[in-house]
Amino acid sequence: MGSDSWEALLPPMFASAGIAVAGPLRVEPLTGGVSSDIVRVTLSDGREFCAKRALSQLKVAATWEAPLERNHYEIAWLRRAGSIVPGAAPQVIAEDRAHGIALLEYLPPADYTLWKSDLLAGKANPDVPLRVADALGRIHAATLDDASAAAEFPTDHLIDALRFDPYLRSIATRYPDLAPRILAVMEQSQSTHLALVHGDVSPKNILVSVHDGHPVLLDAECAWYGDPAFDAAFCLNHLVLKLIHLPDLAPILFGQAGGFARTWLAHFPPALRPEIEARTAALLPCLMLARVDGKSPVEYLVNTARDTVRHLAIPLIRQPLSSVEATLDVLQNSFRNHSSSGQFRD
Ligand SMILES: Nc1ncnc2c1ncn2[C@@H]1O[C@H](COP(=O)(O)OP(=O)(O)O)[C@@H](O)[C@H]1O
Ligand SMILES: [Mg+2]
């Protein structure tokens, strides 16, 4: 057991939280992460916790370095989000900043399901996107033009390394004819410092309570004081990619995406809504293309579905609309036409 092992690093973290550790710890890996070592820790009295340690190299195909300090901002986001919307983030028990470790409340599978697993199993509970949109909207609204949040998350460099570069700059390089549009959308979002952003609002990072349906947002390593439109577009993109993957769910998920957007947007002052909505609508097709041709393609889409994503996204990158609703309508119509032409099935 090295000085860098979980067994060496965890006891002082428990001690700092006033939790007595009698006897050995049981440490078991949790699956699903790409950017960290994440484990369940069981104390000898049976109490369970989750510990997450950031890795310096992400577990995706393309080389992708990510600074360890992101663990600190994840913890800061979880704390702040949980104080704005109680229960919307796992409770933070302790932090080891030097090693980039978070000790968190453990949310057991008996009490929570992963939204992504539900969607991929064809279960699209309509409450989930609305409750996610509501929690996200409340977090954004509570941190709007907030100097203390801005000072706590000076992470322009991290969101660039973790999101803008691997997603948007990488497709700009791949599609030179679209590059001016993609880079303009990127720069507009990057230069917006308006609210506290999660940065990875994906169904794979959201647990849903089986008891009362409340969502818990995990994995805030991309936390950024920046453009709230990024979070909404990111989550909408995941709903669109899921329905391209599962065409039988398309009408339902298009409807849920519209509901998500309306619920989220309603949290902003009316005067701000048009510009935030326009950035969301412009980001969405860029993010769609990024998840098939950027550095981190989604794993579940087959080749024909990837072509469908390109077919739907590229016209809207060339000519973005200012309304999310109208963008979803265009996507739905082109998806319907594309599907009925028989081109999307393997
Ligand atoms: N506090 C927690 N309690 C229970 N399971 C968790 C907790 N945090 C994360 N997980 C599980 O571990 C997976 C990976 O965690 P995540 O924070 O998303 O790590 P990564 O940054 O590596 O993606 C999640 O999808 C979830 O299934
Ligand atoms: Mg994750």
Short mmCIF file of C-alpha atoms and ligand atoms in Angstrom, two decimals:
data_model
loop_
_atom_site.label_atom_id
_atom_site.label_comp_id
_atom_site.label_asym_id
_atom_site.label_seq_id
_atom_site.Cartn_x
_atom_site.Cartn_y
_atom_site.Cartn_z
CA MET A 1 0.00 0.00 0.00
CA GLY A 2 1.72 3.19 -1.22
CA SER A 3 1.42 6.64 0.34
CA ASP A 4 -0.69 7.52 -2.69
CA SER A 5 -3.23 4.73 -2.20
CA TRP A 6 -6.89 5.20 -1.26
CA GLU A 7 -6.18 3.41 2.03
CA ALA A 8 -3.58 6.04 2.91
CA LEU A 9 -5.38 9.09 1.60
CA LEU A 10 -8.95 8.51 2.78
CA PRO A 11 -8.56 8.25 6.61
CA PRO A 12 -7.34 11.86 7.00
CA MET A 13 -10.26 13.01 4.84
CA PHE A 14 -12.73 11.19 7.09
CA ALA A 15 -10.95 12.63 10.13
CA SER A 16 -11.25 16.18 8.75
CA ALA A 17 -15.01 15.62 8.48
CA GLY A 18 -15.20 14.32 12.05
CA ILE A 19 -16.04 10.80 10.91
CA ALA A 20 -14.36 8.12 13.00
CA VAL A 21 -12.92 5.27 10.97
CA ALA A 22 -12.56 2.13 13.04
CA GLY A 23 -11.14 -0.85 11.19
CA PRO A 24 -10.23 -1.26 7.53
CA LEU A 25 -11.96 0.54 4.64
CA ARG A 26 -13.45 -1.42 1.77
CA VAL A 27 -12.75 0.34 -1.53
CA GLU A 28 -14.50 -0.84 -4.72
CA PRO A 29 -14.42 0.80 -8.16
CA LEU A 30 -17.59 2.34 -9.59
CA THR A 31 -17.97 2.18 -13.34
CA GLY A 32 -18.96 4.79 -15.87
CA GLY A 33 -16.36 7.51 -15.44
CA VAL A 34 -13.88 8.61 -18.09
CA SER A 35 -12.02 11.34 -16.28
CA SER A 36 -11.44 9.99 -12.80
CA ASP A 37 -10.98 7.06 -10.50
CA ILE A 38 -14.25 6.76 -8.72
CA VAL A 39 -14.88 4.31 -5.89
CA ARG A 40 -17.38 3.30 -3.26
CA VAL A 41 -15.87 3.34 0.20
CA THR A 42 -17.49 1.24 2.92
CA LEU A 43 -16.59 1.72 6.57
CA SER A 44 -16.50 -1.26 8.91
CA ASP A 45 -19.84 -0.10 10.39
CA GLY A 46 -21.41 -0.34 6.93
CA ARG A 47 -21.66 3.37 6.10
CA GLU A 48 -20.98 4.04 2.43
CA PHE A 49 -19.32 6.99 0.68
CA CYS A 50 -18.12 7.85 -2.78
CA ALA A 51 -14.56 9.05 -3.45
CA LYS A 52 -13.53 10.59 -6.74
CA ARG A 53 -10.00 11.35 -7.82
CA ALA A 54 -9.30 13.28 -11.01
CA LEU A 55 -6.98 11.68 -13.57
CA SER A 56 -4.53 13.76 -15.59
CA GLN A 57 -5.38 11.96 -18.84
CA LEU A 58 -8.97 11.21 -19.83
CA LYS A 59 -9.93 7.66 -20.81
CA VAL A 60 -11.06 8.52 -24.35
CA ALA A 61 -9.42 7.53 -27.61
CA ALA A 62 -7.91 10.88 -28.56
CA THR A 63 -5.14 12.32 -26.39
CA TRP A 64 -6.75 14.73 -24.00
CA GLU A 65 -4.94 16.23 -21.04
CA ALA A 66 -6.97 17.77 -18.26
CA PRO A 67 -5.55 19.68 -15.26
CA LEU A 68 -6.18 18.09 -11.85
CA GLU A 69 -7.33 21.37 -10.31
CA ARG A 70 -10.71 20.70 -11.92
CA ASN A 71 -11.48 18.48 -8.93
CA HIS A 72 -11.50 21.55 -6.70
CA TYR A 73 -13.97 23.37 -8.95
CA GLU A 74 -16.17 20.30 -9.11
CA ILE A 75 -16.37 20.32 -5.32
CA ALA A 76 -17.07 24.05 -5.24
CA TRP A 77 -19.87 23.60 -7.82
CA LEU A 78 -21.44 20.68 -5.92
CA ARG A 79 -21.43 22.71 -2.69
CA ARG A 80 -22.89 25.82 -4.27
CA ALA A 81 -25.51 23.97 -6.33
CA GLY A 82 -26.58 21.97 -3.27
CA SER A 83 -27.01 25.19 -1.29
CA ILE A 84 -29.16 26.74 -4.05
CA VAL A 85 -31.29 23.63 -4.75
CA PRO A 86 -31.09 21.23 -1.79
CA GLY A 87 -30.56 17.68 -3.04
CA ALA A 88 -29.52 18.71 -6.56
CA ALA A 89 -25.92 17.60 -5.95
CA PRO A 90 -24.32 14.94 -3.75
CA GLN A 91 -23.26 16.30 -0.39
CA VAL A 92 -19.53 17.01 -0.18
CA ILE A 93 -18.03 15.34 2.92
CA ALA A 94 -14.38 16.38 2.49
CA GLU A 95 -11.80 17.59 0.01
CA ASP A 96 -8.11 16.73 -0.41
CA ARG A 97 -7.07 19.55 -2.66
CA ALA A 98 -3.43 18.50 -2.97
CA HIS A 99 -4.38 15.11 -4.40
CA GLY A 100 -7.51 16.24 -6.21
CA ILE A 101 -9.89 14.01 -4.26
CA ALA A 102 -13.54 14.57 -3.40
CA LEU A 103 -15.26 12.54 -0.68
CA LEU A 104 -18.98 12.56 -1.39
CA GLU A 105 -22.26 11.23 -0.16
CA TYR A 106 -22.90 7.85 -1.84
CA LEU A 107 -26.16 7.57 -3.77
CA PRO A 108 -26.97 3.85 -3.92
CA PRO A 109 -28.57 2.13 -6.92
CA ALA A 110 -31.46 1.06 -4.68
CA ASP A 111 -32.44 4.73 -4.40
CA TYR A 112 -31.25 6.25 -7.70
CA THR A 113 -31.22 5.33 -11.37
CA LEU A 114 -28.98 6.89 -13.99
CA TRP A 115 -31.05 8.98 -16.44
CA LYS A 116 -28.95 7.73 -19.35
CA SER A 117 -29.61 4.06 -18.51
CA ASP A 118 -33.33 4.77 -18.31
CA LEU A 119 -33.33 6.56 -21.69
CA LEU A 120 -31.30 3.87 -23.43
CA ALA A 121 -33.73 1.28 -22.03
CA GLY A 122 -36.55 3.24 -23.72
CA LYS A 123 -37.87 4.74 -20.48
CA ALA A 124 -38.40 8.45 -21.05
CA ASN A 125 -40.16 9.72 -17.92
CA PRO A 126 -41.41 13.21 -18.90
CA ASP A 127 -40.81 14.63 -15.41
CA VAL A 128 -37.06 14.13 -15.52
CA PRO A 129 -36.09 16.72 -18.17
CA LEU A 130 -38.45 19.26 -16.60
CA ARG A 131 -36.98 18.76 -13.16
CA VAL A 132 -33.42 18.90 -14.51
CA ALA A 133 -34.29 22.12 -16.39
CA ASP A 134 -35.82 23.57 -13.24
CA ALA A 135 -32.81 22.76 -11.05
CA LEU A 136 -30.40 24.06 -13.68
CA GLY A 137 -32.46 27.23 -14.21
CA ARG A 138 -32.52 27.89 -10.47
CA ILE A 139 -28.74 27.47 -10.22
CA HIS A 140 -28.18 29.77 -13.19
CA ALA A 141 -30.67 32.37 -11.92
CA ALA A 142 -29.22 32.36 -8.40
CA THR A 143 -25.71 33.07 -9.71
CA LEU A 144 -26.62 35.58 -12.41
CA ASP A 145 -24.22 38.52 -12.44
CA ASP A 146 -22.82 37.31 -9.12
CA ALA A 147 -19.33 38.64 -8.45
CA SER A 148 -18.59 36.09 -5.72
CA ALA A 149 -19.48 33.16 -8.00
CA ALA A 150 -17.42 34.70 -10.78
CA ALA A 151 -14.44 35.00 -8.44
CA GLU A 152 -14.85 31.45 -7.16
CA PHE A 153 -14.82 29.90 -10.65
CA PRO A 154 -12.07 31.59 -12.71
CA THR A 155 -12.03 28.61 -15.02
CA ASP A 156 -12.00 29.97 -18.58
CA HIS A 157 -8.85 27.91 -19.21
CA LEU A 158 -10.52 24.71 -17.97
CA ILE A 159 -13.71 25.03 -19.98
CA ASP A 160 -11.53 25.73 -22.99
CA ALA A 161 -9.39 22.62 -22.44
CA LEU A 162 -12.32 20.37 -21.51
CA ARG A 163 -15.11 21.61 -23.73
CA PHE A 164 -14.52 24.38 -26.29
CA ASP A 165 -11.30 22.97 -27.70
CA PRO A 166 -12.13 19.23 -27.93
CA TYR A 167 -15.70 19.84 -29.09
CA LEU A 168 -15.92 23.06 -31.07
CA ARG A 169 -12.40 23.93 -32.17
CA SER A 170 -11.87 20.33 -33.21
CA ILE A 171 -14.89 20.31 -35.56
CA ALA A 172 -13.92 23.74 -36.89
CA THR A 173 -10.62 22.16 -37.95
CA ARG A 174 -12.41 19.20 -39.47
CA TYR A 175 -14.95 21.31 -41.40
CA PRO A 176 -13.03 24.32 -42.79
CA ASP A 177 -16.09 25.61 -44.65
CA LEU A 178 -18.10 25.72 -41.42
CA ALA A 179 -15.20 26.98 -39.30
CA PRO A 180 -16.08 30.70 -39.34
CA ARG A 181 -19.61 29.94 -38.09
CA ILE A 182 -18.49 27.41 -35.46
CA LEU A 183 -15.73 29.66 -34.16
CA ALA A 184 -18.08 32.65 -33.99
CA VAL A 185 -20.57 30.63 -31.92
CA MET A 186 -17.74 29.41 -29.71
CA GLU A 187 -16.26 32.86 -29.15
CA GLN A 188 -19.64 34.34 -28.35
CA SER A 189 -20.21 31.71 -25.67
CA GLN A 190 -16.65 31.86 -24.35
CA SER A 191 -16.82 35.61 -23.88
CA THR A 192 -20.07 35.41 -21.87
CA HIS A 193 -19.63 35.51 -18.09
CA LEU A 194 -23.14 35.51 -16.78
CA ALA A 195 -23.85 32.57 -14.45
CA LEU A 196 -22.44 29.44 -12.84
CA VAL A 197 -22.25 26.68 -15.45
CA HIS A 198 -21.99 22.94 -14.77
CA GLY A 199 -20.42 22.18 -18.13
CA ASP A 200 -21.40 18.49 -18.48
CA VAL A 201 -25.17 18.30 -18.14
CA SER A 202 -25.52 14.90 -19.70
CA PRO A 203 -27.94 12.10 -18.75
CA LYS A 204 -24.91 10.00 -17.82
CA ASN A 205 -24.14 12.52 -15.09
CA ILE A 206 -27.62 12.72 -13.64
CA LEU A 207 -29.07 10.34 -11.06
CA VAL A 208 -32.83 10.34 -10.50
CA SER A 209 -34.42 9.40 -7.19
CA VAL A 210 -36.66 6.35 -7.51
CA HIS A 211 -38.65 7.68 -4.54
CA ASP A 212 -39.57 11.26 -5.44
CA GLY A 213 -38.01 11.74 -8.89
CA HIS A 214 -35.63 14.53 -7.89
CA PRO A 215 -32.52 14.74 -10.08
CA VAL A 216 -28.98 14.86 -8.71
CA LEU A 217 -26.30 16.41 -10.89
CA LEU A 218 -22.91 14.72 -10.69
CA ASP A 219 -19.57 15.35 -12.32
CA ALA A 220 -19.11 19.11 -12.23
CA GLU A 221 -15.46 19.03 -13.33
CA CYS A 222 -16.17 21.55 -16.09
CA ALA A 223 -17.63 24.11 -13.65
CA TRP A 224 -17.24 27.59 -15.09
CA TYR A 225 -18.51 31.08 -14.49
CA GLY A 226 -19.71 31.62 -18.00
CA ASP A 227 -22.51 31.08 -20.46
CA PRO A 228 -25.59 29.31 -19.07
CA ALA A 229 -26.71 28.63 -22.66
CA PHE A 230 -23.87 26.12 -22.83
CA ASP A 231 -25.51 23.92 -20.17
CA ALA A 232 -28.92 23.98 -21.83
CA ALA A 233 -27.54 23.31 -25.31
CA PHE A 234 -25.40 20.51 -23.92
CA CYS A 235 -28.36 18.74 -22.33
CA LEU A 236 -30.63 19.36 -25.34
CA ASN A 237 -27.94 17.86 -27.54
CA HIS A 238 -27.99 14.68 -25.50
CA LEU A 239 -31.76 14.39 -25.88
CA VAL A 240 -31.45 14.88 -29.65
CA LEU A 241 -28.65 12.31 -29.94
CA LYS A 242 -30.70 9.81 -27.91
CA LEU A 243 -33.72 10.16 -30.17
CA ILE A 244 -31.60 9.73 -33.29
CA HIS A 245 -30.31 6.55 -31.69
CA LEU A 246 -33.83 5.47 -30.65
CA PRO A 247 -36.13 6.73 -33.44
CA ASP A 248 -39.21 5.21 -31.79
CA LEU A 249 -38.75 7.72 -28.97
CA ALA A 250 -38.27 10.65 -31.33
CA PRO A 251 -41.70 12.35 -30.96
CA ILE A 252 -41.55 11.96 -27.18
CA LEU A 253 -37.99 13.23 -26.81
CA PHE A 254 -38.52 16.17 -29.18
CA GLY A 255 -41.45 17.12 -26.97
CA GLN A 256 -39.34 16.71 -23.83
CA ALA A 257 -36.56 18.83 -25.32
CA GLY A 258 -39.06 21.65 -25.95
CA GLY A 259 -40.33 21.36 -22.39
CA PHE A 260 -36.79 21.41 -21.05
CA ALA A 261 -35.99 24.60 -22.95
CA ARG A 262 -39.16 26.42 -21.85
CA THR A 263 -38.76 25.45 -18.20
CA TRP A 264 -35.10 26.45 -18.10
CA LEU A 265 -35.55 29.73 -19.94
CA ALA A 266 -38.40 30.84 -17.66
CA HIS A 267 -35.84 31.25 -14.85
CA PHE A 268 -34.15 34.20 -16.55
CA PRO A 269 -35.34 37.80 -16.51
CA PRO A 270 -37.46 38.36 -19.65
CA ALA A 271 -35.07 40.97 -21.04
CA LEU A 272 -32.21 38.47 -21.04
CA ARG A 273 -34.09 35.57 -22.58
CA PRO A 274 -33.73 36.40 -26.30
CA GLU A 275 -29.92 36.55 -26.28
CA ILE A 276 -29.57 33.48 -24.05
CA GLU A 277 -32.00 31.54 -26.21
CA ALA A 278 -30.22 32.58 -29.41
CA ARG A 279 -26.89 31.33 -28.05
CA THR A 280 -28.52 28.05 -27.03
CA ALA A 281 -30.01 27.60 -30.49
CA ALA A 282 -26.68 28.37 -32.16
CA LEU A 283 -24.69 26.04 -29.89
CA LEU A 284 -27.02 23.06 -30.26
CA PRO A 285 -26.17 22.03 -33.87
CA CYS A 286 -22.46 22.69 -33.24
CA LEU A 287 -22.53 20.38 -30.22
CA MET A 288 -24.43 17.75 -32.23
CA LEU A 289 -21.69 17.68 -34.85
CA ALA A 290 -19.03 17.72 -32.12
CA ARG A 291 -20.35 14.48 -30.65
CA VAL A 292 -19.86 12.61 -33.90
CA ASP A 293 -16.78 14.31 -35.37
CA GLY A 294 -15.06 15.96 -32.40
CA LYS A 295 -12.58 14.48 -29.95
CA SER A 296 -15.19 12.73 -27.81
CA PRO A 297 -17.75 10.98 -30.04
CA VAL A 298 -20.69 9.37 -28.23
CA GLU A 299 -20.24 5.62 -28.11
CA TYR A 300 -23.77 4.44 -28.87
CA LEU A 301 -24.42 5.85 -32.36
CA VAL A 302 -23.98 3.54 -35.35
CA ASN A 303 -22.53 4.89 -38.61
CA THR A 304 -25.85 5.65 -40.28
CA ALA A 305 -27.01 7.51 -37.17
CA ARG A 306 -23.78 9.52 -37.27
CA ASP A 307 -24.64 10.50 -40.85
CA THR A 308 -28.08 11.53 -39.70
CA VAL A 309 -26.55 13.80 -37.04
CA ARG A 310 -24.39 15.49 -39.70
CA HIS A 311 -27.36 15.80 -42.06
CA LEU A 312 -29.46 17.49 -39.35
CA ALA A 313 -26.78 19.66 -37.78
CA ILE A 314 -24.87 21.14 -40.71
CA PRO A 315 -27.70 23.24 -42.26
CA LEU A 316 -28.41 24.75 -38.83
CA ILE A 317 -24.73 25.56 -38.32
CA ARG A 318 -24.77 27.38 -41.66
CA GLN A 319 -27.99 29.17 -40.79
CA PRO A 320 -28.78 29.17 -37.09
CA LEU A 321 -32.22 30.20 -35.86
CA SER A 322 -32.71 32.42 -32.83
CA SER A 323 -35.39 30.25 -31.23
CA VAL A 324 -34.80 26.86 -29.62
CA GLU A 325 -38.37 25.80 -30.37
CA ALA A 326 -37.91 26.63 -34.07
CA THR A 327 -34.56 24.81 -34.09
CA LEU A 328 -36.19 21.70 -32.62
CA ASP A 329 -38.98 21.95 -35.24
CA VAL A 330 -36.45 22.07 -38.06
CA LEU A 331 -34.56 19.13 -36.56
CA GLN A 332 -37.78 17.16 -36.16
CA ASN A 333 -38.87 17.82 -39.75
CA SER A 334 -35.54 16.94 -41.26
CA PHE A 335 -35.33 13.85 -39.07
CA ARG A 336 -38.77 12.77 -40.23
CA ASN A 337 -37.90 13.34 -43.89
CA HIS A 338 -34.52 11.70 -43.57
CA SER A 339 -36.02 8.70 -41.76
CA SER A 340 -38.85 8.22 -44.24
CA SER A 341 -36.30 8.26 -47.05
CA GLY A 342 -35.00 5.09 -45.37
CA GLN A 343 -31.49 6.43 -44.97
CA PHE A 344 -31.07 6.16 -41.27
CA ARG A 345 -31.37 2.45 -40.63
CA ASP A 346 -28.42 0.10 -40.85
N1 LIG B 1 -21.96 10.20 -5.23
C1 LIG B 1 -22.19 9.13 -5.99
N2 LIG B 1 -22.91 8.08 -5.54
C2 LIG B 1 -23.12 7.00 -6.32
N3 LIG B 1 -22.67 6.84 -7.57
C3 LIG B 1 -21.94 7.84 -8.08
C4 LIG B 1 -21.65 9.03 -7.34
N4 LIG B 1 -20.89 9.84 -8.11
C5 LIG B 1 -20.73 9.18 -9.26
N5 LIG B 1 -21.34 7.98 -9.27
C6 LIG B 1 -21.36 6.99 -10.36
O1 LIG B 1 -20.10 6.99 -11.00
C7 LIG B 1 -20.22 7.36 -12.38
C8 LIG B 1 -19.06 8.26 -12.77
O2 LIG B 1 -19.06 9.42 -11.95
P1 LIG B 1 -18.69 10.86 -12.52
O3 LIG B 1 -18.68 11.82 -11.39
O4 LIG B 1 -19.61 11.15 -13.64
O5 LIG B 1 -17.20 10.61 -13.00
P2 LIG B 1 -16.44 10.97 -14.37
O6 LIG B 1 -15.97 12.37 -14.21
O7 LIG B 1 -15.30 10.01 -14.40
O8 LIG B 1 -17.42 10.80 -15.50
C9 LIG B 1 -21.58 8.06 -12.47
O9 LIG B 1 -22.15 7.92 -13.75
C10 LIG B 1 -22.39 7.36 -11.41
O10 LIG B 1 -22.94 6.17 -11.93
MG MG B 2 -19.34 11.50 -15.69
#
